[in-house]
Amino acid sequence: MQDIITKWKYRGDYELGYIFKNACRTHFRKMMQTTAKTHLAIPIPLSVERQVERGFNQAEMLAQFLPIPKAAYLQRVTSEKQAKKTRSERMESANPFRLKKPINKPVILVDDIYTTGTTLRHAAKVLIEHGCPEVISFTLIRS
Amino acid sequence: MDKKTSLLYPKLAQQLEGKLLLREEIPLEDSLFDFLLEKNILTPVPSIITTLFTKICQRCGNRTKSQFAKIHDVNRKQVIWYCRNCLIMGRIIETEPLYRWNGQPFPWQKHEAACTWEGQLTKAQAKASEMVRRFILQQESSLLIWAVCGSGKTEMLFSGIEEALRQGMRICIATPRIDVVRELLPRIQQAFSAVAIQALYGDSGEKQGTSQIIIASNHQLLRFEHAFDVVIIDEIDAFPYHKDASLAFATERALKPSGTMIYLTATPRQKQRKKMQLKQLAHVFVPTRYHGYPLPVPVTCMCFALQKNLHKGNPPRAFIQWLRLRQNQQRQLLIFLPTIALTEKIASNLSELLIHEDVIKRPAEISSVHASDPDREQKISLFREKNLSVLVTTTILERGVTFPSVDVAIIHAGHSVFDEAALVQIAGRAGRSVDDPTGEVVFFHDGKTNAMIRAVRSIKKMNRIGGWL
């Protein structure tokens, strides 16, 4: 799994991301059986520099696979890599996200890897503070 | 050009000449880089060109449709193509060009007598060596040296390399195998102690490739274009070179149009044999080993219930019997197996058995090694220094490595990874030193394959040509 992620995310093999399409769809359907489909999918954004460097956002690609509308409400201010930090550093780091426009719909946050959950918690915090009624997370891998 | 840049110029030429690089691979500041672009000293080359039916990657020559993929940039609403074939060298995308050095060529140093090697060549070696020298001097296009395993191929190159250095030429020794690169580096360095040499391979620290002599794995040549006057390809028939068209493409492109390509092999493939017969490829044949003894001829040994034994992770019974009957028990033991899984399984079971058979004393004297082993380099050098008595391996050690005194066993020699070339090469691991010029080679199988028969036949033929009956 790690090899695939490395090739996909860091080496930049965009095409490889499609192997997760079916898994994402089926799991999403299972997850959504009880809830109404009014959610918005919000991929965890990359910083501008990283987006340019990579050419794509892996979370955005995953969000595309989901059969619900996708929107970019969040923006990443700093560009430190979570993957390079230790657990405690992650927990203590400042919130890197900012909301671009107000939101009043329930949200599903989409990301590729869940390690300590700090990224998602930060993002969720920003959303809730600005009046988002419900935040659910959807991640591909738990590392 | 201002003063600062003109001072930098030769250094830049050395660094960038003869290469095709992505912007991120050129370690220059934006201001200097833009300046060079403006002066047309660096020219952008499109990285992927689209023809009517196909796309062609300008770095690896890939034209296969399935090896191109596209990135959907949602925000900018565009589709960008990239090449998957050479992804490992850093992604190449349509919208980012490659850069080529367009300035003055770098004047490489002329070395009067650079060769510091003081050994003696045998008659057959000397003949091949002289031919290499002549071909380089006359800038002939290509030469194949067909020399049996352990004939001292590297030494035959020295006078040619010396001549090339005298002319101020740039030389590359390329090989498909990383182990071979590692083994060659100290030997070449020793023979040309005054010349700067760099080794380029996947995880070596060197990435620049700025020296006059470069030893590289074939993959690294994807970054070069018309850089070398002489390219020597060691082990042309080895995997992955003969399977991967982009490597042959890159290697040929790395050579200057006027340059000389020298192929080295012990087991030429059908394609090259045909070319030699049709006289399209000049060649020289070296049928004898440097120490003057014949090649060890492999013995085939039938094993009943081989599959059953291997399934349980046990070596076949015939192998155990052979262990007891070995002529020289002092020799180290090199055991080849077809797959990584088998290698690990058998190695763990073998240690107990070998202690029982009194071949080794402690379990620490046996180890296994395969391509994805993190300690691969270390284990091989332990074996070379005789700190290990038994090494169980996959085909990664089939060629290019020298151990002074070993017996070789191939278990399950009928497996399809052991083709004729592989078997001849593996047999060539035995008896490579003057002190112990013989060694036993045994193929344990459960049914002879054509490859095994041909391998034995071709070794015998070599010995016949070399003057032994």
Coordinates of C-alpha atoms in Angstrom, one line a residue:
Chain A
M1 CA 0.0 0.0 0.0
Q2 CA 2.8 2.4 0.9
D3 CA 4.4 1.8 -2.4
I4 CA 1.3 2.6 -4.3
I5 CA 0.7 5.8 -2.3
T6 CA 4.3 6.9 -2.8
K7 CA 4.1 6.4 -6.6
W8 CA 0.7 8.0 -6.8
K9 CA 1.2 11.0 -4.5
Y10 CA 4.9 11.8 -4.4
R11 CA 6.1 10.5 -7.8
G12 CA 2.9 11.9 -9.3
D13 CA 1.3 9.0 -11.1
Y14 CA -2.2 10.5 -11.3
E15 CA -3.6 7.5 -13.3
L16 CA -2.8 5.2 -10.4
G17 CA -5.4 7.0 -8.2
Y18 CA -8.2 5.4 -10.3
I19 CA -7.6 2.0 -8.6
F20 CA -9.3 3.4 -5.5
K21 CA -12.4 4.4 -7.4
N22 CA -14.6 1.4 -6.8
A23 CA -13.5 1.0 -3.2
C24 CA -14.4 4.6 -2.5
R25 CA -17.8 4.2 -4.1
T26 CA -18.9 1.1 -2.3
H27 CA -17.7 2.2 1.0
F28 CA -19.4 5.6 0.5
R29 CA -22.7 3.9 -0.3
K30 CA -22.4 1.7 2.9
M31 CA -21.7 4.7 5.0
M32 CA -24.5 6.8 3.5
Q33 CA -27.2 4.3 3.9
T34 CA -28.7 6.0 7.0
T35 CA -28.1 9.6 6.1
A36 CA -29.8 11.8 3.5
K37 CA -27.7 12.8 0.5
T38 CA -27.5 16.5 1.1
H39 CA -23.8 16.6 2.0
L40 CA -21.1 18.4 0.3
A41 CA -17.8 16.8 -0.3
I42 CA -14.9 19.0 0.6
P43 CA -11.4 17.7 -0.2
I44 CA -8.6 18.7 2.2
P45 CA -6.7 21.3 0.1
L46 CA -3.0 21.5 -0.6
S47 CA -1.1 24.7 -0.3
V48 CA -0.7 26.6 -3.5
E49 CA 3.0 25.7 -4.0
R50 CA 2.4 22.0 -3.4
Q51 CA -0.5 22.0 -5.8
V52 CA 1.7 23.5 -8.5
E53 CA 4.5 21.1 -7.7
R54 CA 2.3 18.0 -7.8
G55 CA -0.1 19.1 -10.5
F56 CA -3.0 17.6 -8.7
N57 CA -4.6 17.2 -5.3
Q58 CA -5.0 13.6 -4.3
A59 CA -7.9 14.3 -1.9
E60 CA -9.7 16.2 -4.7
M61 CA -9.3 13.2 -6.9
L62 CA -10.9 11.0 -4.2
A63 CA -13.7 13.5 -3.7
Q64 CA -14.4 13.3 -7.4
F65 CA -15.2 9.6 -7.0
L66 CA -18.0 10.3 -4.6
P67 CA -21.5 10.7 -6.1
I68 CA -22.2 14.0 -4.3
P69 CA -21.3 17.5 -5.3
K70 CA -17.8 18.7 -4.5
A71 CA -16.8 22.2 -3.4
A72 CA -13.6 24.0 -2.4
Y73 CA -14.5 25.9 0.7
L74 CA -11.2 25.5 2.5
Q75 CA -7.8 27.0 1.9
R76 CA -4.5 26.0 3.3
V77 CA -2.4 28.9 4.6
T78 CA 0.9 27.2 5.6
S79 CA 2.6 24.5 3.7
E80 CA 4.3 22.2 6.2
K81 CA 4.1 18.5 5.5
Q82 CA 2.2 16.5 8.0
A83 CA 4.0 13.4 6.9
K84 CA 7.4 14.8 8.1
K85 CA 6.2 15.6 11.6
T86 CA 6.1 13.6 14.8
R87 CA 2.9 12.9 16.7
S88 CA 3.3 15.6 19.2
E89 CA 4.4 18.2 16.7
R90 CA 1.2 17.5 14.7
M91 CA -1.0 17.8 17.8
E92 CA 0.5 21.1 18.8
S93 CA 0.7 22.7 15.3
A94 CA -1.4 25.8 14.5
N95 CA -4.5 25.4 12.4
P96 CA -3.4 25.7 8.8
F97 CA -6.9 26.1 7.3
R98 CA -9.1 29.1 6.5
L99 CA -12.6 29.2 5.2
K100 CA -13.1 30.9 1.8
K101 CA -16.8 31.6 2.0
P102 CA -19.6 30.9 4.6
I103 CA -21.2 27.5 4.6
N104 CA -24.5 26.2 6.0
K105 CA -24.7 22.7 4.6
P106 CA -23.5 19.4 6.2
V107 CA -20.1 18.4 5.0
I108 CA -18.0 15.3 4.2
L109 CA -14.3 16.0 4.5
V110 CA -12.2 13.9 2.1
D111 CA -8.5 13.0 2.6
D112 CA -6.2 10.3 1.6
I113 CA -4.4 9.3 4.8
Y114 CA -5.6 9.5 8.4
T115 CA -2.7 9.2 10.9
T116 CA -3.4 11.2 14.0
G117 CA -6.5 13.0 12.7
T118 CA -5.1 16.4 13.4
T119 CA -5.5 17.6 9.8
L120 CA -9.2 16.6 9.7
R121 CA -9.8 18.0 13.2
H122 CA -8.3 21.3 12.3
A123 CA -10.4 21.5 9.1
A124 CA -13.6 20.4 11.0
K125 CA -13.0 23.0 13.6
V126 CA -12.8 25.8 11.1
L127 CA -16.0 24.6 9.4
I128 CA -17.9 24.3 12.7
E129 CA -16.8 27.6 14.0
H130 CA -18.3 29.2 10.9
G131 CA -21.7 27.6 11.3
C132 CA -21.4 24.3 9.5
P133 CA -24.1 22.0 11.0
E134 CA -22.4 18.7 10.6
V135 CA -19.0 17.4 9.6
I136 CA -18.2 13.8 8.6
S137 CA -14.8 12.5 7.5
F138 CA -14.0 10.1 4.7
T139 CA -10.4 8.9 4.4
L140 CA -8.9 6.3 2.2
I141 CA -6.3 4.9 4.5
R142 CA -5.8 4.7 8.2
S143 CA -2.0 4.5 8.8
Chain B
M1 CA 28.1 38.1 -20.5
D2 CA 29.1 39.6 -17.2
K3 CA 32.2 38.6 -15.3
K4 CA 30.5 36.3 -12.7
T5 CA 28.8 34.3 -15.4
S6 CA 31.9 33.9 -17.5
L7 CA 33.7 32.5 -14.5
L8 CA 30.9 30.1 -13.9
Y9 CA 30.7 29.1 -17.5
P10 CA 33.1 26.1 -17.7
K11 CA 31.6 24.7 -14.6
L12 CA 28.1 25.0 -16.0
A13 CA 29.3 23.4 -19.3
Q14 CA 30.7 20.5 -17.4
Q15 CA 27.6 20.1 -15.4
L16 CA 25.0 20.5 -18.1
E17 CA 26.6 19.5 -21.4
G18 CA 25.2 16.4 -23.0
K19 CA 22.1 16.2 -20.8
L20 CA 18.4 16.5 -21.1
L21 CA 17.1 17.8 -17.8
L22 CA 14.0 19.0 -16.1
R23 CA 14.0 22.4 -14.5
E24 CA 14.0 20.8 -11.1
E25 CA 17.1 18.8 -11.9
I26 CA 19.1 21.9 -12.7
P27 CA 20.4 23.3 -9.5
L28 CA 20.6 27.0 -10.6
E29 CA 18.9 30.1 -9.3
D30 CA 16.0 31.4 -11.3
S31 CA 17.9 34.6 -12.3
L32 CA 20.9 32.7 -13.7
F33 CA 18.7 30.1 -15.3
D34 CA 16.6 32.8 -17.1
F35 CA 19.7 34.5 -18.2
L36 CA 21.0 31.3 -19.8
L37 CA 17.7 30.8 -21.5
E38 CA 17.7 34.3 -22.8
K39 CA 21.2 33.9 -24.3
N40 CA 20.1 30.6 -25.9
I41 CA 22.8 28.8 -24.0
L42 CA 20.1 26.5 -22.6
T43 CA 17.4 25.6 -25.0
P44 CA 14.0 24.1 -24.1
V45 CA 13.1 20.9 -25.8
P46 CA 9.5 19.7 -25.8
S47 CA 9.2 16.8 -23.3
I48 CA 6.4 14.9 -25.0
I49 CA 5.6 15.4 -28.6
T50 CA 2.4 14.4 -30.2
T51 CA 2.4 12.9 -33.7
L52 CA -0.6 11.9 -35.7
F53 CA -1.1 8.6 -33.9
T54 CA 1.1 8.5 -30.9
K55 CA 2.8 10.5 -28.3
I56 CA 6.6 10.2 -27.9
C57 CA 8.4 10.9 -24.6
Q58 CA 11.6 12.7 -25.5
R59 CA 13.4 11.4 -22.5
C60 CA 12.8 7.7 -22.6
G61 CA 11.5 7.3 -26.2
N62 CA 8.3 5.7 -25.0
R63 CA 5.6 5.5 -27.7
T64 CA 3.3 3.0 -26.0
K65 CA -0.2 4.5 -25.6
S66 CA -0.9 2.8 -22.3
Q67 CA 2.2 4.3 -20.8
F68 CA 0.9 7.8 -21.2
A69 CA -1.7 9.1 -18.8
K70 CA -3.3 12.4 -18.2
I71 CA -3.8 14.6 -15.2
H72 CA -7.1 16.4 -15.0
D73 CA -6.4 19.8 -13.5
V74 CA -9.9 20.7 -12.3
N75 CA -9.2 24.2 -11.3
R76 CA -7.6 25.3 -14.5
K77 CA -9.9 23.0 -16.5
Q78 CA -7.1 21.5 -18.6
V79 CA -5.7 18.0 -19.2
I80 CA -2.0 17.4 -19.0
W81 CA -0.3 14.3 -20.4
Y82 CA 2.6 12.7 -18.6
C83 CA 4.8 9.7 -19.3
R84 CA 4.5 6.8 -16.9
N85 CA 7.4 4.8 -18.4
C86 CA 10.1 7.0 -16.9
L87 CA 8.2 8.2 -13.9
I88 CA 10.8 7.0 -11.5
M89 CA 13.3 9.5 -12.9
G90 CA 10.9 12.4 -11.9
R91 CA 7.7 13.0 -13.7
I92 CA 7.8 14.4 -17.1
I93 CA 4.7 16.4 -18.2
E94 CA 3.7 17.9 -21.5
T95 CA 3.7 21.4 -20.3
E96 CA 7.2 21.4 -18.8
P97 CA 10.1 21.3 -21.3
L98 CA 13.4 19.5 -21.0
Y99 CA 16.5 21.6 -21.2
R100 CA 19.5 21.0 -23.4
W101 CA 23.0 22.7 -23.2
N102 CA 23.6 24.7 -26.3
G103 CA 26.8 26.6 -25.3
Q104 CA 30.4 25.9 -25.9
P105 CA 31.4 22.3 -25.2
F106 CA 33.5 21.6 -22.1
P107 CA 37.1 20.9 -22.9
W108 CA 37.8 17.6 -21.2
Q109 CA 41.3 17.0 -19.9
K110 CA 43.8 15.0 -22.0
H111 CA 45.6 12.5 -19.9
E112 CA 49.0 11.3 -21.4
A113 CA 49.3 8.0 -19.6
A114 CA 46.4 7.6 -17.2
C115 CA 46.4 3.8 -16.8
T116 CA 48.0 2.8 -13.5
W117 CA 47.2 -0.8 -13.8
E118 CA 50.2 -3.0 -13.9
G119 CA 48.9 -6.5 -14.6
Q120 CA 49.7 -8.7 -17.6
L121 CA 47.2 -9.6 -20.2
T122 CA 46.9 -13.1 -21.7
K123 CA 47.3 -13.5 -25.5
A124 CA 43.6 -13.6 -26.1
Q125 CA 43.0 -10.6 -23.8
A126 CA 45.7 -8.6 -25.5
K127 CA 44.2 -9.2 -28.9
A128 CA 40.8 -8.0 -27.8
S129 CA 42.3 -5.1 -25.9
E130 CA 44.2 -4.0 -29.0
M131 CA 41.0 -4.2 -31.0
V132 CA 39.2 -2.0 -28.5
R133 CA 42.0 0.6 -28.7
R134 CA 41.9 0.6 -32.5
F135 CA 38.2 1.0 -32.7
I136 CA 38.1 3.9 -30.3
L137 CA 41.0 5.6 -32.0
Q138 CA 39.4 5.2 -35.5
Q139 CA 36.0 6.2 -34.1
E140 CA 34.3 3.1 -35.5
S141 CA 30.7 2.8 -34.5
S142 CA 30.5 -0.5 -32.6
L143 CA 32.3 -3.5 -31.4
L144 CA 31.2 -6.6 -29.5
I145 CA 33.5 -8.4 -27.2
W146 CA 32.3 -12.0 -26.6
A147 CA 34.4 -13.2 -23.7
V148 CA 33.6 -16.2 -21.5
C149 CA 32.8 -15.7 -17.8
G150 CA 36.0 -14.9 -15.8
S151 CA 38.1 -14.0 -18.8
G152 CA 38.9 -10.6 -17.4
K153 CA 36.7 -8.4 -19.5
T154 CA 37.3 -5.3 -17.4
E155 CA 41.1 -5.5 -17.9
M156 CA 40.7 -5.7 -21.7
L157 CA 39.1 -2.3 -21.6
F158 CA 42.0 -0.5 -19.9
S159 CA 44.2 0.2 -22.9
G160 CA 41.1 1.5 -24.8
I161 CA 40.1 3.7 -22.0
E162 CA 43.7 5.0 -21.7
E163 CA 43.7 5.8 -25.4
A164 CA 40.4 7.6 -25.1
L165 CA 41.7 9.7 -22.2
R166 CA 44.7 10.6 -24.2
Q167 CA 42.4 12.0 -26.9
G168 CA 40.5 13.9 -24.2
M169 CA 37.4 11.9 -24.7
R170 CA 34.5 11.3 -22.3
I171 CA 33.8 7.7 -21.4
C172 CA 30.8 6.0 -19.9
I173 CA 30.6 2.4 -18.7
A174 CA 27.0 1.4 -18.4
T175 CA 25.5 -1.8 -17.1
P176 CA 22.0 -2.9 -16.3
R177 CA 23.0 -4.2 -12.9
I178 CA 23.6 -2.1 -9.8
D179 CA 25.8 -4.8 -8.3
V180 CA 28.0 -4.6 -11.3
V181 CA 28.3 -0.8 -11.0
R182 CA 29.4 -1.2 -7.4
E183 CA 31.9 -3.8 -8.2
L184 CA 33.4 -1.9 -11.2
L185 CA 33.9 1.4 -9.4
P186 CA 36.8 0.4 -7.2
R187 CA 38.5 -1.5 -10.0
I188 CA 38.3 1.3 -12.5
Q189 CA 39.2 3.8 -9.9
Q190 CA 42.3 1.8 -9.1
A191 CA 43.3 1.4 -12.7
F192 CA 42.9 5.2 -13.4
S193 CA 43.8 6.7 -10.1
A194 CA 44.4 10.2 -11.4
V195 CA 41.1 10.5 -13.2
A196 CA 37.8 11.6 -11.6
I197 CA 35.3 8.8 -11.7
Q198 CA 31.7 8.9 -10.6
A199 CA 29.2 6.1 -10.2
L200 CA 25.6 6.8 -11.0
Y201 CA 22.8 4.5 -9.9
G202 CA 19.5 4.6 -8.2
D203 CA 20.5 5.2 -4.6
S204 CA 24.0 6.5 -5.0
G205 CA 24.6 9.9 -3.6
E206 CA 26.1 11.1 -6.9
K207 CA 23.5 12.7 -9.1
Q208 CA 25.4 15.2 -11.1
G209 CA 27.5 13.1 -13.5
T210 CA 30.2 15.6 -14.1
S211 CA 33.3 13.5 -14.3
Q212 CA 35.2 12.4 -17.4
I213 CA 34.6 8.7 -16.7
I214 CA 31.2 7.7 -15.6
I215 CA 30.0 4.3 -14.4
A216 CA 26.3 4.2 -14.5
S217 CA 23.3 1.9 -14.5
N218 CA 21.5 2.0 -17.8
H219 CA 18.6 3.8 -16.3
Q220 CA 20.7 6.8 -15.4
L221 CA 21.6 7.4 -19.1
L222 CA 18.0 8.5 -19.7
R223 CA 19.2 11.9 -18.6
F224 CA 22.0 12.1 -21.1
E225 CA 22.1 13.0 -24.8
H226 CA 25.2 12.9 -27.0
A227 CA 27.4 13.1 -24.0
F228 CA 30.1 10.4 -24.5
D229 CA 32.7 9.6 -27.1
V230 CA 32.9 6.0 -25.9
V231 CA 30.1 4.0 -24.3
I232 CA 30.9 0.6 -23.0
I233 CA 27.9 -1.6 -22.1
D234 CA 28.8 -4.4 -19.8
E235 CA 26.5 -7.4 -19.9
I236 CA 24.2 -6.3 -22.7
D237 CA 22.2 -9.5 -22.5
A238 CA 21.3 -9.0 -18.9
F239 CA 17.8 -8.2 -17.7
P240 CA 16.4 -5.5 -17.9
Y241 CA 18.5 -4.1 -20.8
H242 CA 17.4 -6.7 -23.4
K243 CA 13.7 -6.4 -22.3
D244 CA 13.3 -2.6 -21.9
A245 CA 13.5 -0.8 -25.2
S246 CA 13.8 2.6 -23.5
L247 CA 17.2 1.6 -22.0
A248 CA 18.7 0.7 -25.4
F249 CA 17.2 4.0 -26.7
A250 CA 18.8 6.0 -23.9
T251 CA 22.1 4.3 -24.1
E252 CA 22.4 4.9 -27.8
R253 CA 21.4 8.5 -27.4
A254 CA 24.0 9.0 -24.7
L255 CA 26.7 8.3 -27.3
K256 CA 27.9 11.1 -29.6
P257 CA 27.1 10.5 -33.3
S258 CA 30.8 10.1 -33.9
G259 CA 31.3 7.9 -30.8
T260 CA 32.2 4.3 -30.3
M261 CA 29.9 1.8 -28.7
I262 CA 31.5 -1.3 -27.1
Y263 CA 29.4 -4.2 -26.0
L264 CA 30.6 -6.8 -23.6
T265 CA 29.0 -10.1 -23.0
A266 CA 29.6 -13.7 -22.1
T267 CA 26.4 -14.9 -23.5
P268 CA 25.2 -13.0 -26.6
R269 CA 21.5 -13.3 -27.4
Q270 CA 20.1 -14.6 -30.7
K271 CA 19.7 -11.1 -32.0
Q272 CA 23.4 -10.2 -31.6
R273 CA 24.6 -13.7 -32.8
K274 CA 22.6 -13.1 -36.0
K275 CA 24.2 -9.7 -36.5
M276 CA 27.6 -11.1 -35.9
Q277 CA 27.0 -13.9 -38.5
L278 CA 25.7 -11.4 -41.0
K279 CA 28.9 -9.3 -40.3
Q280 CA 26.8 -6.3 -39.3
L281 CA 28.5 -6.2 -36.0
A282 CA 32.2 -6.3 -35.6
H283 CA 33.2 -8.7 -32.8
V284 CA 36.1 -10.3 -31.1
F285 CA 35.9 -13.6 -29.3
V286 CA 37.8 -14.5 -26.1
P287 CA 37.3 -18.2 -25.3
T288 CA 39.7 -18.6 -22.4
R289 CA 39.7 -17.5 -18.9
Y290 CA 42.5 -15.3 -17.7
H291 CA 44.1 -17.9 -15.5
G292 CA 44.3 -20.4 -18.4
Y293 CA 42.0 -23.1 -16.9
P294 CA 38.8 -24.3 -18.7
L295 CA 35.4 -23.3 -17.6
P296 CA 33.8 -25.7 -15.0
V297 CA 31.3 -27.8 -16.9
P298 CA 28.0 -28.1 -15.0
V299 CA 26.7 -31.5 -13.9
T300 CA 23.0 -32.1 -14.1
C301 CA 21.4 -34.0 -11.3
M302 CA 17.9 -35.4 -11.3
C303 CA 15.9 -34.9 -8.1
F304 CA 12.7 -36.9 -7.5
A305 CA 9.9 -35.2 -5.6
L306 CA 11.6 -31.8 -6.1
Q307 CA 8.4 -29.9 -6.1
K308 CA 7.2 -31.6 -3.0
N309 CA 10.4 -30.9 -1.2
L310 CA 10.4 -27.3 -2.2
H311 CA 6.8 -26.9 -1.2
K312 CA 7.8 -28.0 2.3
G313 CA 10.8 -25.7 2.2
N314 CA 13.3 -28.5 2.1
P315 CA 16.3 -28.9 -0.2
P316 CA 16.1 -32.1 -2.4
R317 CA 17.8 -35.2 -1.2
A318 CA 20.3 -35.3 -4.0
F319 CA 21.5 -31.9 -2.9
I320 CA 22.3 -33.3 0.6
Q321 CA 24.1 -36.2 -0.9
W322 CA 26.1 -33.9 -3.1
L323 CA 27.1 -31.8 0.0
R324 CA 28.8 -34.9 1.5
L325 CA 30.6 -35.7 -1.7
R326 CA 32.1 -32.3 -2.6
Q327 CA 35.7 -32.6 -3.5
N328 CA 36.8 -29.5 -1.7
Q329 CA 34.8 -28.8 1.5
Q330 CA 36.7 -25.6 2.1
R331 CA 35.0 -23.8 -0.7
Q332 CA 32.2 -21.4 0.0
L333 CA 28.8 -22.4 -1.2
L334 CA 26.6 -20.3 -3.5
I335 CA 23.0 -21.6 -3.9
F336 CA 20.7 -20.3 -6.5
L337 CA 16.9 -20.5 -6.3
P338 CA 14.3 -19.2 -8.7
T339 CA 12.1 -17.0 -6.5
I340 CA 12.5 -14.7 -3.5
A341 CA 9.9 -16.7 -1.5
L342 CA 11.8 -19.9 -2.0
T343 CA 15.1 -18.3 -1.2
E344 CA 13.9 -17.2 2.2
K345 CA 12.1 -20.4 3.0
I346 CA 15.0 -22.7 2.1
A347 CA 17.6 -20.5 3.7
S348 CA 16.0 -20.8 7.1
N349 CA 15.6 -24.6 6.8
L350 CA 19.1 -25.1 5.4
S351 CA 21.0 -23.7 8.4
E352 CA 20.0 -26.5 10.6
L353 CA 20.7 -29.1 8.0
L354 CA 24.1 -27.7 7.1
I355 CA 25.1 -27.6 10.8
H356 CA 24.0 -31.2 11.0
E357 CA 26.1 -32.0 7.9
D358 CA 29.1 -30.1 9.4
V359 CA 29.3 -27.7 6.5
I360 CA 28.9 -24.7 8.8
K361 CA 29.4 -24.3 12.5
R362 CA 27.0 -21.5 13.4
P363 CA 23.7 -20.4 11.9
A364 CA 25.3 -17.0 11.4
E365 CA 27.4 -18.4 8.6
I366 CA 24.5 -18.8 6.2
S367 CA 22.4 -16.0 4.8
S368 CA 20.0 -15.3 1.9
V369 CA 19.9 -12.3 -0.4
H370 CA 17.6 -11.0 -3.1
A371 CA 16.9 -7.9 -5.0
S372 CA 14.6 -6.2 -2.5
D373 CA 16.8 -7.1 0.5
P374 CA 17.8 -3.9 2.3
D375 CA 21.1 -5.4 3.5
R376 CA 21.9 -6.8 0.1
E377 CA 25.2 -4.9 -0.4
Q378 CA 26.5 -5.8 3.0
K379 CA 25.7 -9.5 2.8
I380 CA 27.4 -9.7 -0.6
S381 CA 30.5 -8.1 0.8
L382 CA 30.4 -10.4 3.9
F383 CA 30.3 -13.4 1.6
R384 CA 33.2 -12.0 -0.5
E385 CA 35.3 -11.5 2.6
K386 CA 34.5 -15.1 3.6
N387 CA 32.6 -14.1 6.8
L388 CA 29.7 -16.1 5.4
S389 CA 30.2 -19.7 4.2
V390 CA 26.9 -20.2 2.4
L391 CA 24.8 -17.7 0.5
V392 CA 21.4 -18.5 -0.8
T393 CA 20.4 -16.1 -3.6
T394 CA 18.1 -15.4 -6.5
T395 CA 19.4 -14.6 -10.0
I396 CA 20.7 -11.2 -8.9
L397 CA 24.1 -12.7 -8.4
E398 CA 24.1 -14.5 -11.7
R399 CA 26.6 -12.1 -13.2
G400 CA 29.2 -9.5 -12.7
V401 CA 30.3 -10.6 -9.3
T402 CA 33.5 -12.4 -8.4
F403 CA 34.0 -14.7 -5.4
P404 CA 37.4 -16.3 -5.3
S405 CA 36.5 -19.9 -4.4
V406 CA 32.9 -21.2 -4.6
D407 CA 30.9 -24.2 -5.5
V408 CA 27.6 -23.4 -7.2
A409 CA 24.3 -25.2 -6.8
I410 CA 21.2 -24.3 -8.7
I411 CA 18.1 -25.8 -7.1
H412 CA 15.1 -26.2 -9.4
A413 CA 17.3 -25.3 -12.5
G414 CA 14.3 -26.2 -14.7
H415 CA 12.5 -23.0 -13.7
S416 CA 11.9 -20.5 -16.5
V417 CA 14.0 -17.8 -14.9
F418 CA 17.0 -19.9 -15.6
D419 CA 17.4 -19.5 -19.3
E420 CA 20.5 -20.5 -21.2
A421 CA 22.3 -17.2 -20.6
A422 CA 21.5 -17.2 -16.9
L423 CA 22.7 -20.8 -16.5
V424 CA 26.0 -20.1 -18.4
Q425 CA 26.5 -17.0 -16.3
I426 CA 25.8 -18.8 -13.0
A427 CA 28.2 -21.6 -13.9
G428 CA 30.7 -18.9 -14.6
R429 CA 30.8 -17.9 -10.9
A430 CA 32.9 -21.0 -10.1
G431 CA 36.6 -21.2 -10.4
R432 CA 37.4 -17.6 -11.0
S433 CA 40.6 -17.1 -9.1
V434 CA 44.1 -18.4 -9.9
D435 CA 44.4 -20.0 -6.5
D436 CA 41.3 -22.2 -7.1
P437 CA 40.7 -22.3 -10.8
T438 CA 38.1 -25.1 -10.6
G439 CA 34.8 -25.5 -8.9
E440 CA 31.7 -27.6 -8.9
V441 CA 28.6 -26.5 -10.6
V442 CA 25.5 -28.7 -10.2
F443 CA 22.0 -28.2 -11.7
F444 CA 19.4 -29.9 -9.5
H445 CA 16.3 -30.4 -11.6
D446 CA 13.2 -32.5 -12.0
G447 CA 13.5 -32.8 -15.7
K448 CA 16.1 -31.4 -18.1
T449 CA 15.1 -28.3 -20.0
N450 CA 16.4 -27.1 -23.3
A451 CA 18.0 -24.2 -21.5
M452 CA 20.1 -26.6 -19.4
I453 CA 21.1 -28.8 -22.3
R454 CA 22.1 -25.7 -24.4
A455 CA 24.0 -24.2 -21.5
V456 CA 26.1 -27.3 -20.9
R457 CA 26.7 -27.6 -24.6
S458 CA 27.7 -24.0 -25.0
I459 CA 30.2 -24.2 -22.1
K460 CA 31.7 -27.3 -23.6
K461 CA 32.0 -25.6 -26.9
M462 CA 33.8 -22.7 -25.4
N463 CA 36.2 -25.0 -23.8
R464 CA 36.8 -26.7 -27.1
I465 CA 37.5 -23.5 -28.9
G466 CA 39.7 -22.5 -26.0
G467 CA 41.9 -25.6 -26.7
W468 CA 40.6 -28.2 -24.2
L469 CA 38.9 -31.3 -25.4

